[in-house]
Tab-separated table of C-alpha atoms in Angstrom:
chain	number	residue	atom	x	y	z
A	126	UNK	CA	6.655	0.113	-6.497
A	127	UNK	CA	5.475	1.211	-3.060
A	128	UNK	CA	2.286	-0.634	-2.115
A	129	UNK	CA	-0.349	0.330	0.421
A	130	UNK	CA	-2.374	-2.830	1.018
A	131	UNK	CA	-5.979	-2.549	2.232
A	132	UNK	CA	-7.833	-5.629	3.440
A	133	UNK	CA	-9.185	-7.413	6.489
A	134	UNK	CA	-10.294	-11.116	6.303
A	135	UNK	CA	-8.442	-14.367	5.565
A	136	UNK	CA	-8.536	-14.006	1.790
A	137	UNK	CA	-6.861	-10.592	2.140
A	138	UNK	CA	-4.177	-12.084	4.366
A	139	UNK	CA	-3.449	-14.771	1.751
A	140	UNK	CA	-2.984	-12.105	-0.908
A	141	UNK	CA	-0.798	-9.947	1.341
A	142	UNK	CA	1.415	-12.922	2.187
A	143	UNK	CA	1.825	-13.726	-1.503
A	144	UNK	CA	2.882	-10.163	-2.355
A	145	UNK	CA	5.421	-10.191	0.459
A	146	UNK	CA	6.781	-13.592	-0.599
A	147	UNK	CA	7.029	-12.393	-4.204
A	148	UNK	CA	9.260	-9.510	-3.138
A	149	UNK	CA	6.909	-6.558	-3.495
A	150	UNK	CA	7.521	-3.506	-1.331
A	151	UNK	CA	4.445	-3.380	0.890
A	152	UNK	CA	5.160	-0.215	2.846
A	153	UNK	CA	1.939	-0.052	4.891
A	154	UNK	CA	-1.324	-1.840	5.557
A	155	UNK	CA	-4.798	-0.479	6.300
A	156	UNK	CA	-7.208	-2.917	7.909
A	157	UNK	CA	-10.295	-3.149	10.095
A	158	UNK	CA	-10.277	-2.395	13.790
A	159	UNK	CA	-9.589	-5.138	16.329
A	160	UNK	CA	-12.821	-6.872	17.353
A	161	UNK	CA	-13.917	-8.901	20.391
A	162	UNK	CA	-14.030	-12.610	19.560
A	163	UNK	CA	-14.645	-15.886	21.329
A	164	UNK	CA	-16.371	-16.600	24.598
A	165	UNK	CA	-14.082	-14.222	26.452
A	166	UNK	CA	-14.652	-11.380	23.981
A	167	UNK	CA	-10.900	-11.008	23.591
A	168	UNK	CA	-9.911	-8.107	21.332
A	169	UNK	CA	-8.495	-9.806	18.265
A	170	UNK	CA	-6.625	-8.310	15.283
A	171	UNK	CA	-7.665	-8.997	11.699
A	172	UNK	CA	-5.766	-11.707	9.756
A	173	UNK	CA	-4.190	-8.948	7.656
A	174	UNK	CA	-2.888	-7.152	10.738
A	175	UNK	CA	-1.355	-10.395	12.001
A	176	UNK	CA	0.538	-10.899	8.723
A	177	UNK	CA	1.651	-7.267	8.562
A	178	UNK	CA	2.970	-7.188	12.122
A	179	UNK	CA	4.815	-10.474	11.587
A	180	UNK	CA	6.740	-8.748	8.779
A	181	UNK	CA	7.232	-5.414	10.528
A	182	UNK	CA	4.885	-3.529	8.206
A	183	UNK	CA	3.207	-0.420	9.690
A	184	UNK	CA	-0.533	-0.914	10.267
A	185	UNK	CA	-3.291	1.712	10.084
A	186	UNK	CA	-6.831	1.032	11.314
A	187	UNK	CA	-8.862	4.104	10.325
A	188	UNK	CA	-12.507	4.230	11.369
A	189	UNK	CA	-13.304	6.089	8.146
A	190	UNK	CA	-11.612	7.278	4.976
A	191	UNK	CA	-14.208	9.923	4.223
A	192	UNK	CA	-13.855	13.717	4.289
A	193	UNK	CA	-10.081	13.626	4.073
A	194	UNK	CA	-9.726	11.579	7.265
A	195	UNK	CA	-6.936	9.475	5.741
A	196	UNK	CA	-5.168	12.286	3.873
A	197	UNK	CA	-2.313	12.771	6.341
A	198	UNK	CA	-1.412	9.064	6.704
A	199	UNK	CA	-1.714	8.647	2.928
A	200	UNK	CA	0.736	11.474	2.300
A	201	UNK	CA	3.159	9.929	4.780
A	202	UNK	CA	2.916	6.505	3.134
A	203	UNK	CA	3.151	7.961	-0.402
A	204	UNK	CA	2.172	4.741	-2.208
A	205	UNK	CA	2.633	4.188	-5.933
A	206	UNK	CA	-0.379	1.883	-5.887
A	207	UNK	CA	-3.119	0.927	-3.442
A	208	UNK	CA	-4.095	-2.743	-3.511
A	209	UNK	CA	-7.547	-3.545	-2.118
A	210	UNK	CA	-8.822	-7.014	-1.212
A	211	UNK	CA	-12.074	-7.295	0.782
A	212	UNK	CA	-11.345	-4.157	2.778
A	213	UNK	CA	-14.958	-3.399	3.643
A	214	UNK	CA	-14.791	0.390	3.332
A	215	UNK	CA	-15.597	2.596	0.346
A	216	UNK	CA	-12.589	4.484	-0.993
A	217	UNK	CA	-13.419	8.196	-1.528
A	218	UNK	CA	-12.239	10.099	-4.627
A	219	UNK	CA	-9.191	11.624	-2.915
A	220	UNK	CA	-7.867	8.171	-2.031
A	221	UNK	CA	-8.710	6.662	-5.422
A	222	UNK	CA	-6.864	9.451	-7.226
A	223	UNK	CA	-3.752	9.526	-5.034
A	224	UNK	CA	-1.400	6.775	-6.308
A	225	UNK	CA	0.517	6.798	-9.591
A	226	UNK	CA	-0.975	3.441	-10.602
A	227	UNK	CA	-4.353	4.124	-8.989
A	228	UNK	CA	-6.165	1.582	-6.854
A	229	UNK	CA	-6.199	-2.056	-7.909
A	230	UNK	CA	-8.836	-4.386	-6.501
A	231	UNK	CA	-9.182	-8.162	-6.429
A	232	UNK	CA	-12.846	-9.137	-6.705
A	233	UNK	CA	-13.887	-12.765	-6.305
A	234	UNK	CA	-16.297	-13.154	-9.212
A	235	UNK	CA	-16.303	-12.987	-12.993
A	236	UNK	CA	-17.226	-9.337	-13.335
A	237	UNK	CA	-19.611	-7.798	-14.192
A	238	UNK	CA	-21.520	-10.729	-12.664
A	239	UNK	CA	-21.853	-10.714	-8.865
A	240	UNK	CA	-20.648	-7.249	-8.051
A	241	UNK	CA	-21.026	-6.471	-4.367
A	242	UNK	CA	-20.507	-7.990	-0.940
A	243	UNK	CA	-21.175	-11.740	-1.242
A	244	UNK	CA	-20.101	-12.974	-4.689
A	245	UNK	CA	-18.774	-16.384	-3.645
A	246	UNK	CA	-21.793	-17.316	-1.541
A	247	UNK	CA	-24.233	-16.137	-4.204
A	248	UNK	CA	-22.491	-18.055	-6.979
A	249	UNK	CA	-22.803	-21.361	-5.102
A	250	UNK	CA	-26.317	-20.594	-3.821
A	251	UNK	CA	-27.465	-19.877	-7.374
A	252	UNK	CA	-26.119	-23.168	-8.694
A	253	UNK	CA	-23.385	-21.673	-10.870
A	254	UNK	CA	-20.994	-24.155	-12.473
A	255	UNK	CA	-18.168	-21.643	-12.874
A	256	UNK	CA	-16.713	-18.680	-11.037
A	257	UNK	CA	-13.334	-16.996	-10.824
A	258	UNK	CA	-11.462	-13.880	-9.808
A	259	UNK	CA	-11.107	-10.490	-11.459
A	260	UNK	CA	-8.409	-7.877	-10.916
A	261	UNK	CA	-9.737	-4.442	-11.775
A	262	UNK	CA	-8.798	-0.777	-11.725
A	263	UNK	CA	-11.049	0.815	-9.130
A	264	UNK	CA	-13.360	3.727	-9.874
A	265	UNK	CA	-16.088	5.384	-7.799
A	266	UNK	CA	-18.688	2.724	-8.617
A	267	UNK	CA	-19.248	-0.588	-6.816
A	268	UNK	CA	-16.992	-3.075	-8.621
A	269	UNK	CA	-17.482	-1.254	-11.932
A	270	UNK	CA	-13.859	-0.434	-12.853
A	271	UNK	CA	-11.903	-1.561	-15.904
A	272	UNK	CA	-10.861	-5.213	-15.927
A	273	UNK	CA	-7.109	-5.865	-15.801
A	274	UNK	CA	-7.010	-9.665	-15.489
A	275	UNK	CA	-9.394	-12.612	-15.065
A	276	UNK	CA	-9.019	-16.281	-14.175
A	277	UNK	CA	-11.867	-18.813	-14.186
A	278	UNK	CA	-12.365	-22.092	-12.356
A	279	UNK	CA	-15.254	-24.568	-12.000
A	280	UNK	CA	-17.704	-24.988	-9.143
A	281	UNK	CA	-18.447	-28.677	-8.601
A	282	UNK	CA	-21.332	-30.273	-6.719
A	283	UNK	CA	-18.874	-31.021	-3.907
A	284	UNK	CA	-17.977	-27.366	-3.440
A	285	UNK	CA	-19.176	-25.120	-0.652
A	286	UNK	CA	-18.621	-21.441	-0.001
A	287	UNK	CA	-15.620	-22.540	2.077
A	288	UNK	CA	-13.893	-24.447	-0.736
A	289	UNK	CA	-14.663	-21.740	-3.299
A	290	UNK	CA	-13.270	-19.153	-0.867
A	291	UNK	CA	-10.013	-21.075	-0.456
A	292	UNK	CA	-9.621	-21.603	-4.199
A	293	UNK	CA	-10.381	-17.931	-4.858
A	294	UNK	CA	-7.718	-16.912	-2.354
A	295	UNK	CA	-5.099	-19.134	-3.996
A	296	UNK	CA	-5.920	-18.118	-7.562
A	297	UNK	CA	-6.514	-14.481	-6.662
A	298	UNK	CA	-3.215	-14.045	-4.827
A	299	UNK	CA	-1.300	-15.399	-7.794
A	300	UNK	CA	-3.238	-13.312	-10.329
A	301	UNK	CA	-2.879	-10.156	-8.258
A	302	UNK	CA	0.882	-10.614	-8.059
A	303	UNK	CA	1.134	-11.143	-11.817
A	304	UNK	CA	-0.996	-8.058	-12.492
A	305	UNK	CA	1.228	-5.858	-10.340
A	306	UNK	CA	4.303	-7.129	-12.202
A	307	UNK	CA	2.568	-6.202	-15.455
A	308	UNK	CA	1.804	-2.731	-14.058
A	309	UNK	CA	5.481	-2.231	-13.206
A	310	UNK	CA	6.429	-3.261	-16.739
A	311	UNK	CA	3.789	-1.037	-18.354
A	312	UNK	CA	1.994	-4.059	-19.795
A	313	UNK	CA	-1.525	-3.570	-18.463
A	314	UNK	CA	-4.360	-3.484	-20.982
A	315	UNK	CA	-7.568	-2.365	-19.217
A	316	UNK	CA	-10.885	-3.502	-20.664
A	317	UNK	CA	-14.126	-1.720	-19.828
A	318	UNK	CA	-16.748	-3.848	-18.125
A	319	UNK	CA	-19.855	-4.548	-20.173
A	320	UNK	CA	-23.159	-3.715	-18.520
A	321	UNK	CA	-24.740	-6.731	-20.161
A	322	UNK	CA	-24.819	-9.601	-17.671
A	323	UNK	CA	-24.154	-7.374	-14.657
A	324	UNK	CA	-25.644	-8.506	-11.347
A	325	UNK	CA	-25.315	-7.587	-7.689
A	326	UNK	CA	-24.432	-9.994	-4.870
A	327	UNK	CA	-26.025	-8.440	-1.804
A	328	UNK	CA	-24.765	-9.084	1.707
A	329	UNK	CA	-26.184	-12.257	3.281
A	330	UNK	CA	-28.701	-11.357	5.984
A	331	UNK	CA	-29.439	-13.728	8.866
A	332	UNK	CA	-33.066	-14.301	7.930
A	333	UNK	CA	-31.968	-15.432	4.456
A	334	UNK	CA	-30.091	-18.358	6.017
A	335	UNK	CA	-33.323	-20.079	7.085
A	336	UNK	CA	-33.991	-23.138	4.897
A	337	UNK	CA	-37.345	-23.309	3.101
A	338	UNK	CA	-37.954	-26.983	2.382
A	339	UNK	CA	-40.899	-26.130	0.129
A	340	UNK	CA	-38.358	-25.069	-2.504
A	341	UNK	CA	-36.918	-27.398	-5.148
A	342	UNK	CA	-34.355	-29.857	-3.740
A	343	UNK	CA	-31.571	-28.519	-5.962
A	344	UNK	CA	-32.184	-24.976	-4.705
A	345	UNK	CA	-32.205	-26.201	-1.077
A	346	UNK	CA	-28.948	-28.120	-1.502
A	347	UNK	CA	-27.253	-25.206	-3.287
A	348	UNK	CA	-28.321	-22.812	-0.543
A	349	UNK	CA	-26.902	-25.081	2.157
A	350	UNK	CA	-23.592	-25.422	0.271
A	351	UNK	CA	-23.420	-21.698	-0.474
A	352	UNK	CA	-23.748	-20.770	3.196
A	353	UNK	CA	-21.308	-23.400	4.493
A	354	UNK	CA	-19.372	-23.111	6.746
A	355	UNK	CA	-20.476	-19.521	7.431
A	356	UNK	CA	-22.882	-17.885	7.981
A	357	UNK	CA	-24.563	-21.351	7.804
A	358	UNK	CA	-28.031	-22.385	6.663
A	359	UNK	CA	-30.352	-23.416	9.478
A	360	UNK	CA	-33.704	-24.943	10.358
A	361	UNK	CA	-35.364	-26.055	13.582
A	362	UNK	CA	-35.837	-29.563	14.961
A	363	UNK	CA	-37.660	-30.353	18.200
A	364	UNK	CA	-37.642	-26.647	18.955
A	365	UNK	CA	-33.872	-26.357	18.683
A	366	UNK	CA	-31.615	-24.755	16.102
A	367	UNK	CA	-30.055	-27.137	13.588
A	368	UNK	CA	-27.328	-25.790	11.316
A	369	UNK	CA	-26.873	-27.605	8.009
A	370	UNK	CA	-23.419	-27.827	6.421
A	371	UNK	CA	-23.767	-30.062	3.369
A	372	UNK	CA	-26.587	-31.688	1.424
A	373	UNK	CA	-27.205	-33.215	-1.994
A	374	UNK	CA	-30.417	-33.558	-4.026
A	375	UNK	CA	-31.976	-37.031	-4.214
A	376	UNK	CA	-35.286	-38.547	-5.381
A	377	UNK	CA	-37.985	-38.679	-2.724
A	378	UNK	CA	-41.479	-37.559	-1.827
A	379	UNK	CA	-43.170	-36.281	1.296
A	380	UNK	CA	-44.400	-33.126	2.947
A	381	UNK	CA	-41.781	-30.335	2.777
A	382	UNK	CA	-39.445	-30.690	5.752
A	383	UNK	CA	-40.516	-34.263	6.533
A	384	UNK	CA	-37.728	-36.708	7.381
A	385	UNK	CA	-38.438	-39.555	4.957
A	386	UNK	CA	-35.354	-41.694	5.659
A	387	UNK	CA	-32.397	-41.909	8.034
A	388	UNK	CA	-29.143	-43.809	7.649
A	389	UNK	CA	-26.969	-44.323	10.723
A	390	UNK	CA	-24.261	-46.398	9.047
A	391	UNK	CA	-20.864	-44.766	8.643
A	392	UNK	CA	-21.111	-41.067	7.748
A	393	UNK	CA	-24.825	-41.654	7.200
A	394	UNK	CA	-27.520	-39.299	5.935
A	395	UNK	CA	-30.864	-37.726	6.764
A	396	UNK	CA	-33.248	-37.511	3.802
A	397	UNK	CA	-35.707	-34.632	3.957
A	398	UNK	CA	-38.544	-34.022	1.518
A	399	UNK	CA	-38.653	-30.745	-0.383
A	400	UNK	CA	-41.226	-29.052	-2.595
A	401	UNK	CA	-39.824	-31.184	-5.381
A	402	UNK	CA	-37.690	-34.271	-4.672
A	403	UNK	CA	-35.611	-34.385	-1.471
A	404	UNK	CA	-32.195	-33.610	-0.024
A	405	UNK	CA	-29.770	-35.872	1.783
A	406	UNK	CA	-28.236	-33.955	4.673
A	407	UNK	CA	-24.717	-35.267	5.262
A	408	UNK	CA	-23.234	-32.987	7.922
A	409	UNK	CA	-24.657	-30.577	10.477
A	410	UNK	CA	-24.245	-28.725	13.767
A	411	UNK	CA	-26.898	-29.321	16.439
A	412	UNK	CA	-27.616	-26.485	18.877
A	413	UNK	CA	-24.922	-26.332	21.553
A	414	UNK	CA	-22.781	-28.992	19.839
A	415	UNK	CA	-19.932	-29.181	17.364
A	416	UNK	CA	-19.904	-30.272	13.750
A	417	UNK	CA	-20.931	-33.900	13.218
A	418	UNK	CA	-21.909	-36.318	10.481
A	419	UNK	CA	-25.550	-37.129	9.839
A	420	UNK	CA	-24.717	-40.705	10.819
A	421	UNK	CA	-23.584	-39.636	14.286
A	422	UNK	CA	-26.757	-37.599	14.713
A	423	UNK	CA	-28.928	-40.574	13.710
A	424	UNK	CA	-27.017	-43.037	15.901
A	425	UNK	CA	-27.514	-40.736	18.869
A	426	UNK	CA	-31.295	-41.110	18.347
A	427	UNK	CA	-31.509	-37.374	17.834
A	428	UNK	CA	-33.783	-37.654	14.780
A	429	UNK	CA	-36.224	-40.196	13.407
A	430	UNK	CA	-38.199	-40.873	10.248
A	431	UNK	CA	-41.506	-38.972	10.209
A	432	UNK	CA	-40.249	-35.927	12.135
A	433	UNK	CA	-40.443	-32.523	10.513
A	434	UNK	CA	-37.738	-29.887	10.121
A	435	UNK	CA	-39.066	-26.345	9.982
């Protein structure tokens, strides 16, 4: 089975590495263009490109796949299947129809719930207790294709987007490999997605990351966890940006955003009143600084009881 792998971020690289380690014939990779990163704006390849080049796999970085732009490279690659993991570009009909086994996509939610761009973040932000990964046969819709395989796992109160991402990558890579083996053996049994329960996980916009402490404490804590470590929930303190990485709900009363308690012992905490109850902030990133515990922030006299976060 000749595989053309399409993907860009870390989770894609994990899946690509697993397919290579499991002995699949990945004959080419399509990924995003190199982007400037860091303080020096150094042009940096995607994680998928790094993995591909380390294994001598040809890399394509098309600006678009539309209007037959990828037809010539596709004919040269001649894949039996196209595997797509967080590629970031819509596959046009000519690409979808090209391979013998079609295009197989790993989506990091329990479809049809959380179709779209930000399924992991949305699941945590919405207080879900379970998520998972789905391998599907792609069609022209947005994450609407037939389901080929599913695996579920819990979301705990200790989870963040970061931990759910890492678990999804591990589970998804394994499930994707098993699904491709089933395809080779002719043992796939596609199941149409139900429309009942379908939802869309829209891309996270910057303004959505601002914390509204007038909301219920559980909703505030879930939002902070769902945006951690990136793109990161934020508020303002003493006129400066304060990024919040982890918080838990706790009893407490006060004006929304009011610091009602601080604890500078050990890892410490900063308790902030919400519209209902309060949240204990446990880790954060002050403007111009690195990640630190709430205790370190309190011990540095950077925040005091009675101040207001906005």
